[in-house]
Amino acid sequence: MAALTTPSAATTPVTPRRRSHQARRREAGAGWLFTAPALALVLLFIALPVLMALWVSITDWRGRGSPFAAGVPVVGLQNYTDLLAGGGLPTQDLGTALRNNLWYVLLVVPTQTVVALLLATAVNNRLLRGRGFFRTAFYFPSVTSSVAITVVFLFLFGASGAVNQVLAWLGINGPNWFADPDGVLHLLFGAVGIDSAPAVLADHGLLGVSWWDWLAGPSVAMTALIILAIFTTSGTFMLLFLAALQNIAGEVSEAATMDGANAWQRFVHVTVPMLRPTLFTVLTLGLVGTWQVFDQIYTGTQGGPAKTTITPAYLSYTSSFVNQQWGQGAAIAFILFAIIVVLSLVQRAVLKER
Amino acid sequence: MSESTSTRRPRSGRRARRSLATCAVLAAGVLVLSACGGSGFSDTGSQGSSDGASGGGQLQVLIGSSGQAETTAVTDAVAAWSKESGTPARVSAASDLAQELSQGFAAKTPPDVFYVSSDLFNSYAASGALEAYGDQLSNADDFYPVLKQAFTRDGKLYCAPKDFSTLALVINTDLWTKAGLTDADIPTTWDQLKTVAQKLTGNGVVGLSTSAEYSRLGAFMAEAGGGLVEDGKATADSAQNVEALKYVQSLMADGSYKFAADLGAGWGGEAFGTGKAAMTIEGNWLVGSMASDYPDVEYEVVELPAGPAGKGTLTFTNCWGVAADSKNKEAAVKLVEDLTSSDQQLSFAKAFGVMPSLQSAAQPFQQEFPAQAAFLAGASYATAVPNQEGVSDVITDLNSQLEGLANGDPQAILQRTQTNLETALKSSGS
């Protein structure tokens, strides 16, 4: 387009090769011009704040005035070394937060993906009556405010809440969910007679948290939050799977049927492979979202009981806003960023089409 | 904050799938950062801290209110002062005081006058955000020394203690008489406390319940003669502290002391108000919430029983901070002087149940609220919760350990706290 409207291009004799080269350059220029407004916004509101936060993470800015003002002490990588190798309370807290969040991710991501896929398959079934109703019902938790849902869950999982009452009908004495710091795996180990840590696990550890404590599993309180996360996000991802399922032409399934595949085989060998790109999206978004869990912690447990629900995002918030350790808070955010990037890349490599 | 929510809500496939990974990763990073970066720089404080603050005329007062009663009382008091002095002032109640103050400090447009909690005082003072106006106050000598101490840094009194509260033993009188106890049984020693707690336990009632935190159990440490910090040195693992926690453990072993969370209550006052516990250890804020939430429960407030080292309790306080970046510091200090005057504090006491921070106001307070005499009596022997920089983190960690006290090892808990405390005190340089 640029070539046609520019007179010089028409009048100057140029070799076809050069001409196309020039035209491409013009097109590129126009491209930049058209994207400039959006690009400027992205730089201003995304790239710049990121760089500013990166700067804060290498300073000991105490939250007064601009972090770029003269007199803000630059401490280099000290915030990072304090967190990762200091061995003190900041390291222990980060270790605990990563432990908690790791279990959260390990349990939420696969479960929500599977549940979302099953829900999508169910509501995609043409034979199901009232599909619209179920679609709305399953999606509903996703559009409800997470604060509201967290509050409802606090009541449901209270010491004498609905969940425990239902368990009581079944003769089970339910735990005091949001006040129980015991690790689920520790409870399981306890059930088979392993009550205390073997010396090997107790004496060594990572980030100030012993291996035995890494193996604690999510606390009972965190388990309730895990159920909450699965409940709220499965509907969202169901929608993604549903869109993908509706893109799969009926002929594919018919062809498979002709080849003698039964329903389960069609699902595993035909449908799921065709959903791979969506699966990748869902897993990536799930991974990113779960590593950043914050709102349920902030509104629900505030990190308790016994710090078993603190997460890096929440820790970053408290370091910054509550303790005024802005540098440390920003450093935690970047450590979390690094973890998410690495894990996303690993996941990408694993799911790559071979 | 809201950003981290939105990451879990994918905006359905608007990008080509190939680039999705890159986009997601990029977006992830950005969102992580914006959780802490965004609000610090770009937002100049939309909630009450920006408007008019730079004008130099109107004073902005930001309070962390306990409820409507407090907001109204402070607003009225400030309005009356404005009328008298001719300086306009506006009171806003923060929904998250620490966060809103942070925004104001970063943007250099903080409110002129605001509440400062004692545990945040040192970090605010260290950053230079607070004006040290203590020497300009005419009533500075009248504040309780333990309260002034909490807001003094490098020998300078930074801000005026707003009011204070202490811990006392609160007894449900109905359950007390039902258990066959009389006024003569009111415990004054640990042994007596143990006895009455046992007697009160039964029929779905626990003798004593508090929340599992240092700011309650610390009273036992004080009664045993211990404490976390003495003369700037960490003393968490002292024999006295171990003795205190062992005593608490022995009550728990009897089943006569349970943490509020184990009773399905959010705090001691809730366990007490709902009748799940016959006694609790709380501060004077309990009076207000009992009146509004559990008006039918009859109770009595007595001093905490003495431990091996005598009487002990903890005190909690806030102060009126004046921003170093305020355009109108002189008027701000005058306002604080008015708000901390004896008369004003007594009317606050009436409105929302706090105790005046002035020693001269003790007498009138006592006459007005004889039922709260025990809280006031605590002022003479109370110790403050240590508030050096970084110590609040250590206390948070200690609290997380105390939740498991029933089956825990007091020595190990305190040892860990000692290590953390030593590090914190070293880096805070005090």
Coordinates of C-alpha atoms in Angstrom, one line a residue, chain A residues 74-353:
Chain A
V74 CA 21.6 1.2 46.4
V75 CA 22.4 -2.1 47.9
G76 CA 23.0 -4.2 44.8
L77 CA 22.0 -7.8 45.1
Q78 CA 21.7 -7.7 48.9
N79 CA 17.9 -8.0 48.9
Y80 CA 18.3 -11.1 46.8
T81 CA 21.1 -12.7 48.8
D82 CA 19.2 -11.9 52.1
L83 CA 16.3 -13.7 50.7
L84 CA 18.0 -16.7 49.1
A85 CA 21.1 -17.2 51.2
G86 CA 20.7 -15.1 54.3
G87 CA 19.4 -18.0 56.4
G88 CA 17.5 -15.6 58.6
L89 CA 13.8 -14.9 58.9
P90 CA 13.4 -13.5 55.4
T91 CA 14.9 -16.7 53.9
Q92 CA 12.7 -18.9 56.2
D93 CA 9.6 -16.9 55.2
L94 CA 10.4 -17.1 51.5
G95 CA 11.1 -20.9 51.8
T96 CA 7.9 -21.4 53.7
A97 CA 5.9 -19.3 51.1
L98 CA 7.5 -21.3 48.2
R99 CA 6.7 -24.6 50.0
N100 CA 3.1 -23.6 50.5
N101 CA 2.7 -22.3 47.0
L102 CA 4.4 -25.3 45.4
W103 CA 1.9 -27.7 47.0
Y104 CA -0.9 -25.4 46.0
V105 CA 0.3 -25.4 42.3
L106 CA 0.9 -29.1 42.3
L107 CA -2.6 -29.9 43.5
V108 CA -4.6 -27.1 41.8
V109 CA -3.2 -27.1 38.3
P110 CA -3.7 -30.7 37.3
T111 CA -7.0 -31.0 39.1
Q112 CA -8.6 -27.9 37.7
T113 CA -7.4 -28.8 34.2
V114 CA -8.9 -32.3 34.4
V115 CA -12.1 -31.0 36.0
A116 CA -12.5 -28.3 33.4
L117 CA -12.0 -30.8 30.6
L118 CA -14.6 -33.1 32.1
L119 CA -17.1 -30.3 32.6
A120 CA -16.5 -29.1 29.1
T121 CA -17.0 -32.6 27.6
A122 CA -20.2 -32.9 29.7
V123 CA -21.8 -29.7 28.6
N124 CA -20.6 -30.2 25.0
N125 CA -22.7 -33.3 24.9
R126 CA -25.6 -32.7 22.5
L127 CA -27.7 -35.2 24.4
L128 CA -27.5 -33.3 27.7
R129 CA -30.7 -31.5 28.5
G130 CA -30.4 -28.0 29.9
R131 CA -26.9 -27.5 28.6
G132 CA -27.2 -23.8 28.8
F133 CA -28.1 -24.0 32.5
F134 CA -25.1 -26.2 33.4
R135 CA -22.7 -24.0 31.4
T136 CA -23.9 -21.0 33.3
A137 CA -23.8 -22.8 36.6
F138 CA -20.3 -24.1 36.1
Y139 CA -19.0 -20.8 34.9
F140 CA -20.7 -18.8 37.7
P141 CA -18.0 -19.1 40.3
S142 CA -15.5 -17.5 37.9
V143 CA -17.5 -14.3 37.5
T144 CA -18.2 -14.0 41.2
S145 CA -15.9 -11.8 43.2
S146 CA -13.2 -13.9 44.7
V147 CA -13.5 -11.9 47.9
A148 CA -17.1 -13.0 48.2
I149 CA -16.3 -16.6 47.4
T150 CA -13.5 -16.6 50.0
V151 CA -15.8 -15.3 52.7
V152 CA -18.4 -17.9 51.8
F153 CA -15.7 -20.6 52.1
L154 CA -14.6 -19.2 55.4
F155 CA -18.1 -20.0 56.7
L156 CA -18.4 -23.3 54.9
F157 CA -15.1 -24.5 56.3
G158 CA -15.6 -23.0 59.8
A159 CA -15.2 -25.2 62.8
S160 CA -19.0 -25.8 62.9
G161 CA -19.6 -24.9 59.3
A162 CA -21.6 -26.8 56.7
V163 CA -18.7 -29.0 55.5
N164 CA -18.0 -30.3 59.0
Q165 CA -21.7 -30.8 59.6
V166 CA -21.9 -33.0 56.5
L167 CA -18.8 -34.9 57.6
A168 CA -20.5 -35.3 61.0
W169 CA -23.4 -37.1 59.3
L170 CA -20.9 -39.5 57.9
G171 CA -19.5 -40.0 61.3
I172 CA -16.3 -38.1 60.6
N173 CA -15.1 -35.5 63.0
G174 CA -14.0 -32.8 60.6
P175 CA -10.9 -30.6 61.3
N176 CA -11.1 -27.0 62.2
W177 CA -10.1 -26.2 58.6
F178 CA -8.8 -22.7 58.7
A179 CA -7.1 -23.1 62.0
D180 CA -5.3 -26.3 61.4
P181 CA -1.6 -25.9 60.4
D182 CA -0.9 -29.6 60.1
G183 CA 0.5 -30.7 56.8
V184 CA -1.7 -33.2 55.0
L185 CA 1.2 -35.5 54.1
H186 CA 2.5 -35.3 57.7
L187 CA -0.9 -36.4 58.8
L188 CA -0.7 -39.3 56.4
F189 CA 2.8 -40.2 57.5
G190 CA 1.4 -40.1 61.1
A191 CA -1.3 -42.5 60.2
V192 CA 1.3 -45.1 59.1
G193 CA 3.4 -44.4 62.2
I194 CA 6.0 -41.9 61.1
D195 CA 5.4 -39.1 63.6
S196 CA 8.7 -37.4 63.7
A197 CA 11.3 -36.5 61.1
P198 CA 14.1 -38.9 60.2
A199 CA 17.4 -37.1 61.0
V200 CA 18.3 -37.0 57.4
L201 CA 15.3 -34.9 56.5
A202 CA 15.2 -32.8 59.7
D203 CA 18.8 -31.7 59.6
H204 CA 19.0 -30.6 56.0
G205 CA 16.8 -28.3 54.0
L206 CA 16.5 -25.6 51.5
L207 CA 15.8 -21.9 52.1
G208 CA 15.7 -22.3 55.9
V209 CA 13.0 -25.0 55.7
S210 CA 13.9 -28.5 56.5
W211 CA 13.2 -31.3 53.9
W212 CA 10.8 -32.8 56.4
D213 CA 8.9 -29.5 56.4
W214 CA 9.0 -29.3 52.6
L215 CA 7.4 -32.7 52.6
A216 CA 4.6 -31.6 55.0
G217 CA 2.2 -31.2 52.1
P218 CA -0.4 -28.4 52.1
S219 CA -1.8 -27.7 55.5
V220 CA -5.4 -28.4 56.2
A221 CA -6.1 -24.7 55.9
M222 CA -4.3 -24.6 52.5
T223 CA -6.3 -27.6 51.4
A224 CA -9.5 -25.6 51.9
L225 CA -8.0 -22.9 49.7
I226 CA -7.0 -25.4 47.1
I227 CA -10.6 -26.7 46.9
L228 CA -11.7 -23.1 46.6
A229 CA -9.3 -22.4 43.7
I230 CA -10.4 -25.5 41.9
F231 CA -14.0 -24.6 42.4
T232 CA -13.6 -21.0 41.1
T233 CA -11.2 -21.6 38.1
S234 CA -12.5 -24.8 36.7
G235 CA -15.4 -23.0 35.2
T236 CA -13.2 -20.5 33.5
F237 CA -11.1 -23.1 31.9
M238 CA -14.1 -25.2 31.0
L239 CA -15.1 -22.3 28.7
L240 CA -11.7 -22.5 26.9
F241 CA -12.1 -26.2 26.5
L242 CA -15.7 -25.8 25.3
A243 CA -14.7 -23.4 22.6
A244 CA -12.0 -25.8 21.4
L245 CA -14.3 -28.7 21.5
Q246 CA -16.8 -26.9 19.4
N247 CA -14.1 -26.3 16.9
I248 CA -13.5 -30.0 16.4
A249 CA -15.6 -31.0 13.4
G250 CA -18.0 -33.9 13.9
E251 CA -16.5 -35.7 10.9
V252 CA -13.4 -36.5 12.9
S253 CA -15.3 -38.2 15.6
E254 CA -17.4 -40.0 13.0
A255 CA -14.3 -41.2 11.2
A256 CA -12.9 -42.5 14.4
T257 CA -16.2 -44.3 15.0
M258 CA -16.0 -45.9 11.6
D259 CA -12.5 -47.1 12.5
G260 CA -14.0 -48.9 15.4
A261 CA -13.0 -46.7 18.3
N262 CA -15.2 -46.7 21.3
A263 CA -16.2 -43.5 23.2
W264 CA -13.3 -43.7 25.6
Q265 CA -10.8 -44.3 22.8
R266 CA -12.2 -41.4 20.8
F267 CA -11.8 -39.2 23.8
V268 CA -8.3 -40.2 24.6
H269 CA -6.8 -40.7 21.2
V270 CA -8.8 -38.2 19.1
T271 CA -10.3 -35.4 21.2
V272 CA -7.6 -34.8 23.7
P273 CA -4.7 -34.6 21.1
M274 CA -6.8 -32.1 19.1
L275 CA -7.1 -30.1 22.3
R276 CA -3.4 -29.8 22.8
P277 CA -3.1 -26.1 22.1
T278 CA -5.9 -25.3 24.4
L279 CA -4.4 -27.7 27.0
F280 CA -1.2 -25.8 26.8
T281 CA -3.1 -22.5 27.3
V282 CA -5.0 -23.8 30.2
L283 CA -1.9 -25.2 31.9
T284 CA 0.1 -22.1 31.3
L285 CA -2.6 -19.8 32.6
G286 CA -3.2 -22.1 35.5
L287 CA 0.5 -22.2 36.4
V288 CA 0.8 -18.5 36.2
G289 CA -2.3 -17.8 38.2
T290 CA -1.7 -20.3 40.9
W291 CA 1.9 -19.1 41.5
Q292 CA 0.5 -15.7 42.1
V293 CA -2.3 -16.5 44.5
F294 CA -2.9 -13.5 46.6
D295 CA -6.5 -12.5 47.1
Q296 CA -7.8 -15.5 48.9
I297 CA -4.8 -15.3 51.3
Y298 CA -5.3 -11.5 51.8
T299 CA -9.0 -11.7 52.5
G300 CA -9.1 -15.2 54.0
T301 CA -6.3 -16.4 56.1
Q302 CA -3.7 -13.6 56.1
G303 CA -1.0 -16.2 56.0
G304 CA -2.2 -18.2 59.0
P305 CA -2.4 -20.7 60.7
A306 CA 1.3 -20.9 61.5
K307 CA 2.3 -19.3 58.2
T308 CA 1.1 -22.3 56.3
T309 CA -0.8 -20.2 53.8
I310 CA 1.7 -17.4 53.1
T311 CA 2.6 -17.3 49.5
P312 CA 5.3 -15.3 47.7
A313 CA 2.8 -12.8 46.4
Y314 CA 1.4 -12.2 49.8
L315 CA 4.9 -12.1 51.3
S316 CA 5.9 -9.5 48.7
Y317 CA 2.9 -7.4 49.8
T318 CA 3.5 -7.6 53.5
S319 CA 7.2 -6.9 53.1
S320 CA 6.4 -3.8 51.1
F321 CA 3.3 -2.3 52.5
V322 CA 3.4 -3.6 56.1
N323 CA 7.1 -3.7 56.9
Q324 CA 8.1 -0.9 54.5
Q325 CA 10.9 -3.2 53.1
W326 CA 10.1 -2.2 49.5
G327 CA 13.4 -3.5 48.2
Q328 CA 12.8 -6.9 49.7
G329 CA 9.2 -6.9 48.5
A330 CA 10.3 -6.2 44.9
A331 CA 13.0 -8.8 45.1
I332 CA 10.5 -11.4 46.1
A333 CA 8.3 -10.4 43.1
F334 CA 11.3 -10.9 40.8
I335 CA 12.2 -14.3 42.3
L336 CA 8.6 -15.3 41.8
F337 CA 8.8 -14.0 38.2
A338 CA 11.9 -16.1 37.6
I339 CA 10.2 -19.2 38.9
I340 CA 7.2 -18.7 36.7
V341 CA 9.3 -18.1 33.6
V342 CA 11.4 -21.2 34.2
L343 CA 8.4 -23.4 34.9
S344 CA 6.5 -22.1 31.9
L345 CA 9.5 -22.9 29.7
V346 CA 9.8 -26.3 31.2
Q347 CA 6.2 -26.9 30.6
R348 CA 6.5 -25.7 27.0
A349 CA 9.3 -28.1 26.4
V350 CA 7.4 -31.0 27.9
L351 CA 4.2 -30.3 25.9
K352 CA 6.0 -29.6 22.6
E353 CA 4.6 -31.5 19.7

